[in-house]
Tab-separated table of C-alpha atoms and ligand atoms in Angstrom:
chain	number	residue	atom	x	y	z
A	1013	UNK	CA	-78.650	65.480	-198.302
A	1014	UNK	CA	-76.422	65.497	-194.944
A	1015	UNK	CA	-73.235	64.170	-195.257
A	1016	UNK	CA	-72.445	61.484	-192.792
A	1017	UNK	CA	-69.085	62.170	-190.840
A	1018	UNK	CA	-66.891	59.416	-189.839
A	1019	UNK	CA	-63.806	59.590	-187.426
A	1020	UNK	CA	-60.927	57.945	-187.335
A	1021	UNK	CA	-61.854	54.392	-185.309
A	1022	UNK	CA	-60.081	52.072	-182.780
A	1023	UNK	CA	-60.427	48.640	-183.659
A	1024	UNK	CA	-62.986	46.362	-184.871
A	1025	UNK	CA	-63.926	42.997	-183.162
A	1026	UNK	CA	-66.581	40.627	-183.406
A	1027	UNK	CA	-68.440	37.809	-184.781
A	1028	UNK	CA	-70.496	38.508	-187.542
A	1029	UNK	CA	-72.722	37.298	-190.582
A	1030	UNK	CA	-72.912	38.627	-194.084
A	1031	UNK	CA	-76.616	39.197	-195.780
A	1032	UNK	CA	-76.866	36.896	-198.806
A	1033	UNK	CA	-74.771	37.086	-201.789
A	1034	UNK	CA	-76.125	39.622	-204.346
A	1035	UNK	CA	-74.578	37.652	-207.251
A	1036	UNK	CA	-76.078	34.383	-206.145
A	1037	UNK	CA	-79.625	35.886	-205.398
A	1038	UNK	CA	-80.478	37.521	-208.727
A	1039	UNK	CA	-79.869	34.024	-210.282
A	1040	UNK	CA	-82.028	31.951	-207.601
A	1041	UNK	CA	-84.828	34.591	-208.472
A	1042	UNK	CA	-84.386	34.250	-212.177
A	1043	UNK	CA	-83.334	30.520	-212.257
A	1044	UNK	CA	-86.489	29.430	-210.017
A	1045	UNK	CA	-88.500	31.317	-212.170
A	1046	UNK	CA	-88.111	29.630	-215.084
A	1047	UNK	CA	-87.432	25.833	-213.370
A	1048	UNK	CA	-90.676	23.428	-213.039
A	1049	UNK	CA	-91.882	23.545	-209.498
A	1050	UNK	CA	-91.475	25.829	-206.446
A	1051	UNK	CA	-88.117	26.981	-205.219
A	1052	UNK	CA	-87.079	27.799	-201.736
A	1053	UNK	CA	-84.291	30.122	-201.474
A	1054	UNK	CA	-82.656	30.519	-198.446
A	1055	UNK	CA	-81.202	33.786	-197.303
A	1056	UNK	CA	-81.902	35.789	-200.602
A	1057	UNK	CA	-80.311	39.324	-200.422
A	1058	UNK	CA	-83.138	42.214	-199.656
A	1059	UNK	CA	-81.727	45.284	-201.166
A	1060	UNK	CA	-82.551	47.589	-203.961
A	1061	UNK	CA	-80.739	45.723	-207.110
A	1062	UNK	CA	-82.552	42.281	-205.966
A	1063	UNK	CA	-85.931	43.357	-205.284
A	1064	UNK	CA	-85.820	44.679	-209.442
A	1065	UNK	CA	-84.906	41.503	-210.394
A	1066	UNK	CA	-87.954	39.720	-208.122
A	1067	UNK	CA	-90.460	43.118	-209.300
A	1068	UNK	CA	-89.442	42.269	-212.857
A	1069	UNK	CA	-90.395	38.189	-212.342
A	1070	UNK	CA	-93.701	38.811	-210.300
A	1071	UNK	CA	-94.638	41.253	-213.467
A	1072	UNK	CA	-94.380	38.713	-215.402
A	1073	UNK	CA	-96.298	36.456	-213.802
A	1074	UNK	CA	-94.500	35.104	-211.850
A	1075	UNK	CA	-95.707	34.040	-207.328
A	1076	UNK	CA	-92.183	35.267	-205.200
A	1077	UNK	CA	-93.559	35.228	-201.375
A	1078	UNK	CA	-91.036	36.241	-198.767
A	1079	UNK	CA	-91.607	35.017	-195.475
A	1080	UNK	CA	-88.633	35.633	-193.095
A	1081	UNK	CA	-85.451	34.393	-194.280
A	1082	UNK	CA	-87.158	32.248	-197.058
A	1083	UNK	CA	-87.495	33.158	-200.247
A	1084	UNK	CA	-90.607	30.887	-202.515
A	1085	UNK	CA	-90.358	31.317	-206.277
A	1086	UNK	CA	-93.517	29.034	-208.197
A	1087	UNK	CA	-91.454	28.466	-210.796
A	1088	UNK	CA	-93.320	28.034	-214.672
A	1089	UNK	CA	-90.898	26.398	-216.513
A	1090	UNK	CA	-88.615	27.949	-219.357
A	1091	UNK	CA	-91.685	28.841	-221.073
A	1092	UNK	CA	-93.884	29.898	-218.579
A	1093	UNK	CA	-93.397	33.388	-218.857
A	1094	UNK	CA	-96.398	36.032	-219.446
A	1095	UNK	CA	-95.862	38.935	-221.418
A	1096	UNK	CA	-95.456	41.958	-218.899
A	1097	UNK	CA	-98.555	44.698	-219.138
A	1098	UNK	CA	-95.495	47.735	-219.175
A	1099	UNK	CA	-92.178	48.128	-219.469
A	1100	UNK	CA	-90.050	45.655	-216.803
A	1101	UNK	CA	-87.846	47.995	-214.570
A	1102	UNK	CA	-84.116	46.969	-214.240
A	1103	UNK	CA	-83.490	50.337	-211.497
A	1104	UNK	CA	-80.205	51.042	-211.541
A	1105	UNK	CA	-79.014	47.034	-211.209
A	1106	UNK	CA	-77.090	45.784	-214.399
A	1107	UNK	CA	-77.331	42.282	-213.624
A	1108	UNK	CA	-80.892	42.355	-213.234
A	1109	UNK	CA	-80.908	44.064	-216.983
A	1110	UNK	CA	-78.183	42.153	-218.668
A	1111	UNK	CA	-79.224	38.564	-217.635
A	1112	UNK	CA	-83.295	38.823	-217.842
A	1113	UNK	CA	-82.015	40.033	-221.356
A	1114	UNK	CA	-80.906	35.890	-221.685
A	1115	UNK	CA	-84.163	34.656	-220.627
A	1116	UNK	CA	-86.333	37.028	-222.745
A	1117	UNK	CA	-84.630	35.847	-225.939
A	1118	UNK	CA	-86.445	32.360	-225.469
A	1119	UNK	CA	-90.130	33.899	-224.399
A	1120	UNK	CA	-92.502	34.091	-226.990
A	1121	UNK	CA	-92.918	37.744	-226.189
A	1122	UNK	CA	-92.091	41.060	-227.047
A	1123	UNK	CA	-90.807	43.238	-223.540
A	1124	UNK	CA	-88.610	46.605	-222.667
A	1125	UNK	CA	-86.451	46.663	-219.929
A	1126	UNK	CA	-85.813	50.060	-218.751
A	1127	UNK	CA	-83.590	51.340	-215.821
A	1128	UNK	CA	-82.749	54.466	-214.141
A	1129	UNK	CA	-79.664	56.271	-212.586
A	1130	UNK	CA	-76.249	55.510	-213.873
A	1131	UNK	CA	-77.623	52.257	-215.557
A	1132	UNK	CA	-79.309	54.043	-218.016
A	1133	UNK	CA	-75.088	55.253	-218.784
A	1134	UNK	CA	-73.971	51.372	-218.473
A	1135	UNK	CA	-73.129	49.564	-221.952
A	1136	UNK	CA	-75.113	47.417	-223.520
A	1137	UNK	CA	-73.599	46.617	-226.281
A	1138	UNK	CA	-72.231	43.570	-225.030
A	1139	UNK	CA	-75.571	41.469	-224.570
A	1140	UNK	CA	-76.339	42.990	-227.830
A	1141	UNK	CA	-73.947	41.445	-229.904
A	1142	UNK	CA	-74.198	38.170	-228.502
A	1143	UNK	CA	-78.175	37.806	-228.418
A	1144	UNK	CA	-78.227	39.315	-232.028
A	1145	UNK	CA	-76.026	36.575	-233.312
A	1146	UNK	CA	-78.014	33.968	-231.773
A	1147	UNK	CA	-80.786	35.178	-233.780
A	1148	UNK	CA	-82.828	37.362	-231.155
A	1149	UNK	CA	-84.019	40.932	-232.268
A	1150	UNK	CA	-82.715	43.157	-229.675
A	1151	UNK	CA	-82.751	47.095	-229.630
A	1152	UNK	CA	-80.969	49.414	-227.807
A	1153	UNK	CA	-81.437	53.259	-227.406
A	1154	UNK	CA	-79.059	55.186	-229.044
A	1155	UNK	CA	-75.328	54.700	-228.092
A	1156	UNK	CA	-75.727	51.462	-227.084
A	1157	UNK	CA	-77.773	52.311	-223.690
A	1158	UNK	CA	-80.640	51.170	-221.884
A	1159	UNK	CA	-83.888	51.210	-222.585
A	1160	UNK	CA	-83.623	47.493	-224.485
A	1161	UNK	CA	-86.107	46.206	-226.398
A	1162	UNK	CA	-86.193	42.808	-227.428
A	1163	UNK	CA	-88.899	40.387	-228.967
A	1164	UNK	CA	-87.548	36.490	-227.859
A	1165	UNK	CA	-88.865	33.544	-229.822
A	1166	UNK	CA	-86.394	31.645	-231.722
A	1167	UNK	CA	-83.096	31.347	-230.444
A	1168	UNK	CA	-79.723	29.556	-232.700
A	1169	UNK	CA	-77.065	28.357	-230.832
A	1170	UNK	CA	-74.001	29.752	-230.514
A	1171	UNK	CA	-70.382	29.521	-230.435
A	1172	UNK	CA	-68.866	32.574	-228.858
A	1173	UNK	CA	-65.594	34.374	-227.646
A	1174	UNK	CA	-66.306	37.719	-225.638
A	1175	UNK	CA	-64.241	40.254	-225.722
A	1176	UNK	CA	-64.014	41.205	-221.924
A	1177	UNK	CA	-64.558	38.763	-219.552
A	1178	UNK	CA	-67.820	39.485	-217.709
A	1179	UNK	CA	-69.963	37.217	-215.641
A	1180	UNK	CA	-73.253	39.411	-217.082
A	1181	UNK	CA	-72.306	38.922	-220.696
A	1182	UNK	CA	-71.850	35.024	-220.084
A	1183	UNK	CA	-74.914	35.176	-218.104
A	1184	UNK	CA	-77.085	36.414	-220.865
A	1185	UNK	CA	-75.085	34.117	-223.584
A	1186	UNK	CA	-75.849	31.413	-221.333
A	1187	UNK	CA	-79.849	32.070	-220.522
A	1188	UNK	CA	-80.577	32.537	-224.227
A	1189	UNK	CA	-78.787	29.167	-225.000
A	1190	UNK	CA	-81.230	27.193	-222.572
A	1191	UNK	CA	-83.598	28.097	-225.537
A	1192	UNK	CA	-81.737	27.204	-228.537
A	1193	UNK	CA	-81.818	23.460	-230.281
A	1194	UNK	CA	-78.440	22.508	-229.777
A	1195	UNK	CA	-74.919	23.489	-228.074
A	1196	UNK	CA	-74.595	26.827	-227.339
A	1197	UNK	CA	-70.486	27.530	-226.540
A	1198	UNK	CA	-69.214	30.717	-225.005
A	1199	UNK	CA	-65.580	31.192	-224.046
A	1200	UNK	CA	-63.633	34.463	-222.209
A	1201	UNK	CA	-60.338	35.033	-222.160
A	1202	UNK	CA	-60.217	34.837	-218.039
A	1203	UNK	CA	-62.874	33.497	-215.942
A	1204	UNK	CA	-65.358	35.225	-214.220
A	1205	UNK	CA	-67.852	34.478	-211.387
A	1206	UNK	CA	-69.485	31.154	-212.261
A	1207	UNK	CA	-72.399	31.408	-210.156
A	1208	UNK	CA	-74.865	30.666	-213.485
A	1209	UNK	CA	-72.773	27.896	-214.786
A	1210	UNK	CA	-73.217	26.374	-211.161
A	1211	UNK	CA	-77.003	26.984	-210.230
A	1212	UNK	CA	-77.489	25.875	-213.751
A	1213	UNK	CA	-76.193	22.735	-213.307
A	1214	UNK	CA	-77.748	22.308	-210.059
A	1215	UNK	CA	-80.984	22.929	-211.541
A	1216	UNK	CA	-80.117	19.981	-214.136
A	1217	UNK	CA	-79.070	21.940	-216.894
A	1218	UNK	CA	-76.840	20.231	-218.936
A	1219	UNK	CA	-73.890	22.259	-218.867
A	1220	UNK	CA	-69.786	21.493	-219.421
A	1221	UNK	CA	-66.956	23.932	-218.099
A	1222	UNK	CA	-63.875	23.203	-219.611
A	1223	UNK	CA	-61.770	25.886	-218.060
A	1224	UNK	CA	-62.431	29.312	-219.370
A	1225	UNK	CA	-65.134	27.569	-221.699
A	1226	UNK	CA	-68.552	26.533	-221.079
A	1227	UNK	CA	-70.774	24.806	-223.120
A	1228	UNK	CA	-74.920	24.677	-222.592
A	1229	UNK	CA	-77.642	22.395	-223.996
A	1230	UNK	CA	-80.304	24.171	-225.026
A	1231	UNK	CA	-84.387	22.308	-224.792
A	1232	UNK	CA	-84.551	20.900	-221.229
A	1233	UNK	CA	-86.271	22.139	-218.755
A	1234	UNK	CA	-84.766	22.515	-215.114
A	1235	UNK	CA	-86.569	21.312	-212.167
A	1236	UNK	CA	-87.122	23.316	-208.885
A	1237	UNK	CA	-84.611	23.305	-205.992
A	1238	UNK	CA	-83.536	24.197	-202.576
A	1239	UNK	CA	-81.013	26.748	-202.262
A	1240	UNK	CA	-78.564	28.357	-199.412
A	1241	UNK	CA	-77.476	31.774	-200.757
A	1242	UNK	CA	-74.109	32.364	-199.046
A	1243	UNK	CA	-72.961	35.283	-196.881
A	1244	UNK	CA	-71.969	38.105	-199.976
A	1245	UNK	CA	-67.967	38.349	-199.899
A	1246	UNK	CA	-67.893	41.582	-201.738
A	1247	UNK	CA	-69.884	43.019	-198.305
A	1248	UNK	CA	-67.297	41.155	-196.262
A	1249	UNK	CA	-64.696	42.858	-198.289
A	1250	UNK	CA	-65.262	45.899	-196.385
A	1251	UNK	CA	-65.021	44.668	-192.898
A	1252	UNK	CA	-61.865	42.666	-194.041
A	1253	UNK	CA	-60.173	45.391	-194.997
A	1254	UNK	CA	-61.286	47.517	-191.549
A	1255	UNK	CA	-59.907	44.737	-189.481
A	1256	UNK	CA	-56.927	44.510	-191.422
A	1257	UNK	CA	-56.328	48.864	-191.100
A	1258	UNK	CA	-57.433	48.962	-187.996
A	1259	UNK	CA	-54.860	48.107	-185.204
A	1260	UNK	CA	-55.953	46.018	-182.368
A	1261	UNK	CA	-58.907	44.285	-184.489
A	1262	UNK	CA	-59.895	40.966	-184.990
A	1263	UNK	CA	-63.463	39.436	-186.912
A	1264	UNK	CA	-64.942	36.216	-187.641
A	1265	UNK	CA	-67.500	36.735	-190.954
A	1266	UNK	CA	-69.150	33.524	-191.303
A	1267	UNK	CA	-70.972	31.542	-193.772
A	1268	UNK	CA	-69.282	33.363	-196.663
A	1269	UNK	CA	-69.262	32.701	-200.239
A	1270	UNK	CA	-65.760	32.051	-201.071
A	1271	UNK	CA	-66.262	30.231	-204.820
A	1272	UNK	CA	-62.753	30.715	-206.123
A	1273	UNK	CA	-64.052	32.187	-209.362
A	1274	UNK	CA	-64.895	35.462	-206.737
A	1275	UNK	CA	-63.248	35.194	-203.927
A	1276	UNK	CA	-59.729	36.486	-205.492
A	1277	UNK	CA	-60.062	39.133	-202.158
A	1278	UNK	CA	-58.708	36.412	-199.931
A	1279	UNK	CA	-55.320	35.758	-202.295
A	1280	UNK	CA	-54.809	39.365	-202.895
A	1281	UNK	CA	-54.809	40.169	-198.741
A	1282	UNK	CA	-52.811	36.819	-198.202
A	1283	UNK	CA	-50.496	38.248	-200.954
A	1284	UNK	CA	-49.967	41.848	-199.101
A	1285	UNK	CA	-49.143	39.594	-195.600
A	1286	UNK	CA	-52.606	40.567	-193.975
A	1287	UNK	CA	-53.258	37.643	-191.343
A	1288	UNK	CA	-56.140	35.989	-192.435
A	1289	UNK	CA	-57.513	32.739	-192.668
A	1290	UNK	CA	-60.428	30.643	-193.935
A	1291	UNK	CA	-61.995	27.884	-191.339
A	1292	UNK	CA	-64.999	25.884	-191.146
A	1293	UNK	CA	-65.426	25.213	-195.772
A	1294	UNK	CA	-68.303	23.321	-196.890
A	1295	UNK	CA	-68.428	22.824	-200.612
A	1296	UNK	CA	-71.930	23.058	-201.312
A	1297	UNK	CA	-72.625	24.042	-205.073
A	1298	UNK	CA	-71.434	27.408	-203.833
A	1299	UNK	CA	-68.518	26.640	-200.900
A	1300	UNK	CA	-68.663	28.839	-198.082
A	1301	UNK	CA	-66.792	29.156	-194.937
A	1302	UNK	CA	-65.733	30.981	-191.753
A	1303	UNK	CA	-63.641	34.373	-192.640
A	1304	UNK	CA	-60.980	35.076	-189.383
A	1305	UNK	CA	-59.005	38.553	-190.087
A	1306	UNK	CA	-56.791	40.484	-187.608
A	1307	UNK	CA	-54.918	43.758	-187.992
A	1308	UNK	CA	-51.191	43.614	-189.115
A	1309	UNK	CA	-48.877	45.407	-191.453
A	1310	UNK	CA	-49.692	44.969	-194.995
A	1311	UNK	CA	-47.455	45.623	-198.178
A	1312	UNK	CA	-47.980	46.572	-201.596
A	1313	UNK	CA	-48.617	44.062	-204.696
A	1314	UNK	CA	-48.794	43.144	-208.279
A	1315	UNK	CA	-51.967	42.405	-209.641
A	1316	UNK	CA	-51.969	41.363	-213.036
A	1317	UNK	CA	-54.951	41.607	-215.535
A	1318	UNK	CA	-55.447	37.528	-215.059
A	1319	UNK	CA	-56.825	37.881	-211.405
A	1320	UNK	CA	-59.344	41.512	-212.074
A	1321	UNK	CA	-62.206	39.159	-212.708
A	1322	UNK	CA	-61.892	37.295	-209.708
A	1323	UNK	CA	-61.787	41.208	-207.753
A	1324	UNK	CA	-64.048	43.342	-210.000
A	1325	UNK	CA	-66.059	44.213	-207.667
A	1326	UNK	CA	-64.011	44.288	-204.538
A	1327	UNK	CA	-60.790	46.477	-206.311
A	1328	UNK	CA	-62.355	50.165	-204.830
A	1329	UNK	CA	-61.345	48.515	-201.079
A	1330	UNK	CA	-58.366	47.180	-202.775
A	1331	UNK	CA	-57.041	50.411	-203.946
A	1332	UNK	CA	-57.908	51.456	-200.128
A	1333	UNK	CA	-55.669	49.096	-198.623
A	1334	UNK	CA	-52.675	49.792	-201.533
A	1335	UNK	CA	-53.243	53.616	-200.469
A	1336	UNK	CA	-52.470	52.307	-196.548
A	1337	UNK	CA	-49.847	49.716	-197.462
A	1338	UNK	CA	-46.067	49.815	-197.484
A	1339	UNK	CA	-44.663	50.485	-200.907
A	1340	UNK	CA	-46.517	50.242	-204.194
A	1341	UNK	CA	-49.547	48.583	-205.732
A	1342	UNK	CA	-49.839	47.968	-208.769
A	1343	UNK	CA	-52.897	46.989	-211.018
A	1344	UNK	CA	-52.989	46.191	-214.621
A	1345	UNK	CA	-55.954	45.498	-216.944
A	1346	UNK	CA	-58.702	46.555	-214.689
A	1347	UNK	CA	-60.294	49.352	-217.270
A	1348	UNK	CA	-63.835	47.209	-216.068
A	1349	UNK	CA	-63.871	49.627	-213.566
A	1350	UNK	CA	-65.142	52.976	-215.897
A	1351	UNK	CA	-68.328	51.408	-216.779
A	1352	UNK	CA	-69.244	50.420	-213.059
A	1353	UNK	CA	-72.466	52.641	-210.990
A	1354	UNK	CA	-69.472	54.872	-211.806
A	1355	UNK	CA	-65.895	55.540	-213.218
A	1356	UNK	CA	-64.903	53.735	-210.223
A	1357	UNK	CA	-61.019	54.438	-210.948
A	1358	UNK	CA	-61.916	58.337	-211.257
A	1359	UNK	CA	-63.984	57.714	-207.803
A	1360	UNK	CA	-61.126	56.559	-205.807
A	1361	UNK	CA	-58.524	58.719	-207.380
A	1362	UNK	CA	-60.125	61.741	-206.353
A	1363	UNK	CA	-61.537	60.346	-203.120
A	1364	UNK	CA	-58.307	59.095	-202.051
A	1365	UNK	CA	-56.296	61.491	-203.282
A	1366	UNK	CA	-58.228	64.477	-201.413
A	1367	UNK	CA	-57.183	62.012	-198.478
A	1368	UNK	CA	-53.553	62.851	-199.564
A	1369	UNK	CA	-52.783	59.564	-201.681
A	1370	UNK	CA	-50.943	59.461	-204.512
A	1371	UNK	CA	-53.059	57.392	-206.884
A	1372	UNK	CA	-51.213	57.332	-210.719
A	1373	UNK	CA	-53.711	56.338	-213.812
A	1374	UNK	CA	-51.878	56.014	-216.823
A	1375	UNK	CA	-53.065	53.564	-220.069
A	1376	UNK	CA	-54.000	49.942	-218.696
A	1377	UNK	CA	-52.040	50.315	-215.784
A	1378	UNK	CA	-53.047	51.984	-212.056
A	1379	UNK	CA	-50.165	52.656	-209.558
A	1380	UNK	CA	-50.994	52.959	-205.914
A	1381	UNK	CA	-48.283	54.431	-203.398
A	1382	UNK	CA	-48.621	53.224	-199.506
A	1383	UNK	CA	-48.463	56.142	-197.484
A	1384	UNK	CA	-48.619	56.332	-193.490
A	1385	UNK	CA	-49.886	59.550	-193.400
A	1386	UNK	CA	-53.417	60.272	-194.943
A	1387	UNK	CA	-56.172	62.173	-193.702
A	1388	UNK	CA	-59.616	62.727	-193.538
A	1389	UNK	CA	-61.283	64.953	-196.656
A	1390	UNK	CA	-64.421	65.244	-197.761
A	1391	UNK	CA	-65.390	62.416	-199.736
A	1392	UNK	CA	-68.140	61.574	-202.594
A	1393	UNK	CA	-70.088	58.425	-203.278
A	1394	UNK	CA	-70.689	59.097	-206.427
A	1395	UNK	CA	-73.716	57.418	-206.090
A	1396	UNK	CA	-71.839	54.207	-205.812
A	1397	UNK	CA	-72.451	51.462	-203.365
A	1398	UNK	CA	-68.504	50.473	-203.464
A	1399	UNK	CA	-67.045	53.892	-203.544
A	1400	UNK	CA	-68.987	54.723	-200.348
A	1401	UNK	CA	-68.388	51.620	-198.319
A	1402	UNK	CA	-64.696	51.630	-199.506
A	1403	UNK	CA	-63.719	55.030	-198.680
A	1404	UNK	CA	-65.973	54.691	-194.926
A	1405	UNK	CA	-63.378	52.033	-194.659
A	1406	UNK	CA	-60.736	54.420	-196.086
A	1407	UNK	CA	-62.061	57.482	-193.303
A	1408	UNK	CA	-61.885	54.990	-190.288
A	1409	UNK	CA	-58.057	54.239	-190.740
A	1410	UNK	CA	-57.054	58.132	-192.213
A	1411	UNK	CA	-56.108	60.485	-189.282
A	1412	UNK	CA	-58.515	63.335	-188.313
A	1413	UNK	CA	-62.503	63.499	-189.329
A	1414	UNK	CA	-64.452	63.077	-193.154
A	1415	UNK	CA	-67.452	63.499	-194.175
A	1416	UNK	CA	-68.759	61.319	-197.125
A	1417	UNK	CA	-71.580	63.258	-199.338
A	1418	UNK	CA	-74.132	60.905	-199.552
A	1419	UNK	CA	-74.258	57.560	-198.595
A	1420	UNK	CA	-77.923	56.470	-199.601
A	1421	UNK	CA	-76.260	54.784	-202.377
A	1422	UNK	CA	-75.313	51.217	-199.989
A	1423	UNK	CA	-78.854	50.159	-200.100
A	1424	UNK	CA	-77.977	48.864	-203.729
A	1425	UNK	CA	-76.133	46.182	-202.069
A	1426	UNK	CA	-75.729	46.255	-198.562
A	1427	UNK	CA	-78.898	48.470	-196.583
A	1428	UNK	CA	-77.477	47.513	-193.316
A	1429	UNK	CA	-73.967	48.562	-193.916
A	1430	UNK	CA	-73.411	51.033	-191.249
A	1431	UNK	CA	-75.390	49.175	-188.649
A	1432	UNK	CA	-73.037	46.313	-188.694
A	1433	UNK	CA	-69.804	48.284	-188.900
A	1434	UNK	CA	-71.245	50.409	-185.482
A	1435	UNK	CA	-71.792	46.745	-183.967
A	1436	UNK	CA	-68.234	45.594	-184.525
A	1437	UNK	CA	-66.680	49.106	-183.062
B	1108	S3P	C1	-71.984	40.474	-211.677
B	1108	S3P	C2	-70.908	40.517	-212.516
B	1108	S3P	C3	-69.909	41.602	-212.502
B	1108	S3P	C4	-69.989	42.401	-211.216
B	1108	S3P	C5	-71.385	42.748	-210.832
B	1108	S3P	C6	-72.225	41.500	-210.655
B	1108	S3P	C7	-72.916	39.334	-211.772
B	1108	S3P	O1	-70.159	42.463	-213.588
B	1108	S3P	O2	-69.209	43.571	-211.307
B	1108	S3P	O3	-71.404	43.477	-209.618
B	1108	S3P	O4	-73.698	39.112	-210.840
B	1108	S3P	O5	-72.863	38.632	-212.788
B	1108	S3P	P1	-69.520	42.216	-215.052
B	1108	S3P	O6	-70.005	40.938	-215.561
B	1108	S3P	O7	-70.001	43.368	-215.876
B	1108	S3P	O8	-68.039	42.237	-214.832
């Protein structure tokens, strides 16, 4: 594979629009395909991790027609469900794995879903534990890892605490509790992306969030429903942080997710001084609005264990705008971020410190020091959409020339990622 090289940029400017959330589009696939009735999604994300989910759906049974920017799902009810001919392929996506776990706990089936790449490295564990208490014979291979085999039918509700809070986990806890007779309760310690709990409810699940708790009625069946998937703020992440490194720029992302539960992004940057500001909200079930960023100096933070879930997936930038800040970052209580595509602290330690950053790991704790100085090195992806589009961001603002190793990897998330950063330059 060719490395791509990437040189140090001027600024960034320009309007732009974010393909759909990735988050929100595995659960309009998944949710419409076991509502009554025909769905029509709006703006569903077309990438690798999302087309698993739909592949997984349509073998089993399941009519999902694009046609432009819409998105038809013939929904079959919780039920409806047919019993795939082979084994349903996950890729390497772990939400496609970890929440069709949910929904195959309640199908009167018996099913494998099998992966590839670094999933097939990814805990699970943590659906295991869950769906087994709830009465649902699940199977991993050895160690805990993927394949997963599970046989759905009868499904007890529950009443459970995790033990890391992960949208994925509550996902899964969730899904299988549509299928129980009675109140299924699951609770984490700090709250994650809420995107199920929501399209639930908007489906007419009966569904109560008390805070970091949420409760589910199992037995009713949802009904079919329009839905606008929102601009992905974890892909607007990147160009955020650009416009904010890069002096002289200024972008407008509109349409963008910014469901507080996710969008911690916009408090951390508002909390390092980065001028940015959020026009034009809508609260639809998810609330979007218009992103405005310009360049400025930014300074290092605190960021306590409370706010990772609200940044998982946006922290590889994060550390990327620490390493170009004044002073230190700190971040506490983000070990999430070893069990990622990959040990995404290991990725941008090394990354950033061939760049010349000093990047200190130590038990539960990550310090970042600002520097003015770093330069371009050759960088690897590890095979990891965020890595890569982080440390492009990373190469743009570092002095001098890098060359990343492989950058095939952003199709997971984001396949037009360097076509829109060209368009802003
Ligand atoms: C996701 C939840 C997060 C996130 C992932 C998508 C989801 O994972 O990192 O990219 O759509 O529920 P965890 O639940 O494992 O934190």
């Amino acid at each position: 594979m060719k490395p791509l090289t990437i040189k140090k940029a001027g600024k960034l400017t320009g309007r732009l629009v974010m393909p759909g959330d990735k988050s929100v589009s595995h659960r309009a696939v998944m949710i419409g395909a076991i509502a009554k009735g025909r769905t029509v999604a709006k703006d569903v994300l077309d990438c690798d991790d999302c087309n698993y989910t739909m592949n997984a759906f349509r073998d089993m049974g399941i009519s999902i027609k694009k046609d432009g920017e819409y998105t038809t799902i013939e929904g079959k009810g919780l039920r409806g469900l047919k019993a795939p001919a082979g084994h349903l392929f996950a890729g390497n996506s772990g939400t496609t794995m970890r929440l069709m776990a949910g929904i195959l706990a309640g199908q009167d089936f018996a099913a494998v879903i099998d992966g590839a790449g670094s999933l097939l490295k990814r805990p699970m564990k943590r659906i295991i534990e869950p769906l087994s208490l709830m009465g649902v014979d699940i199977k991993s291979a050895p160690g805990g890892y993927p394949p997963i085999t599970i046989k759905g039918g009868s499904v007890k509700p529950a009443n459970y605490k995790m033990p890391i809070p992960s949208a994925q986990i509550k996902s899964a806890v969730l899904f299988a509790g549509l299928y129980a007779k009675g109140t299924t309760v699951v609770e984490e310690a700090f709250k994650s992306r809420d995107h199920t709990e929501r399209m639930l409810e908007y489906f007419g699940a009966k569904i109560k969030v008390e805070g970091v708790k949420v409760s589910i009625e199992g037995g009713r069946e949802l009904e079919a429903r329009q839905v606008e998937v929102p601009g992905d703020i974890s892909s607007a992440s990147f160009f955020m942080a650009g416009a904010v490194l890069l002096e002289g720029s200024k972008i407008r992302i509109e349409n963008v997710g910014i469901n507080p539960a996710r969008a911690g992004i916009l408090d951390v940057l508002k909390k390092m001084g980065a001028k940015i500001n959020v026009t034009g909200k809508k609260d639809t079930f998810e609330p979007v609005g218009n992103i405005e960023v310009e360049s400025g100096p930014i300074r290092g933070i605190t960021i306590e264990e409370s706010m990772v879930p609200a940044i998982i997936d946006e922290l590889p930038v994060i550390f990327v705008l620490a390493a170009f800040a004044e002073g230190k970052t700190v971040i506490r209580g983000a070990d999430e971020l070893k069990v990622k595509e990959t040990d995404r602290i290991r990725s941008m330690q090394e990354n950033l410190g061939a760049m010349g950053a000093k990047v200190l790991v130590s038990e539960g704790e990550i310090i970042i020091e600002g520097s003015k100085s770093l330069r371009g090195a050759d960088l690897k992806s590890y095979d990891d959409h965020r890595t890569c589009m982080a440390m492009t961001i990373a190469a743009l603002a570092a002095g001098g020339e890098s060359r990343i190793d492989d950058v095939e990897c952003v199709s997971k998330s984001f396949p037009g990622f360097f076509e829109t950063l060209e368009g802003l330059k």
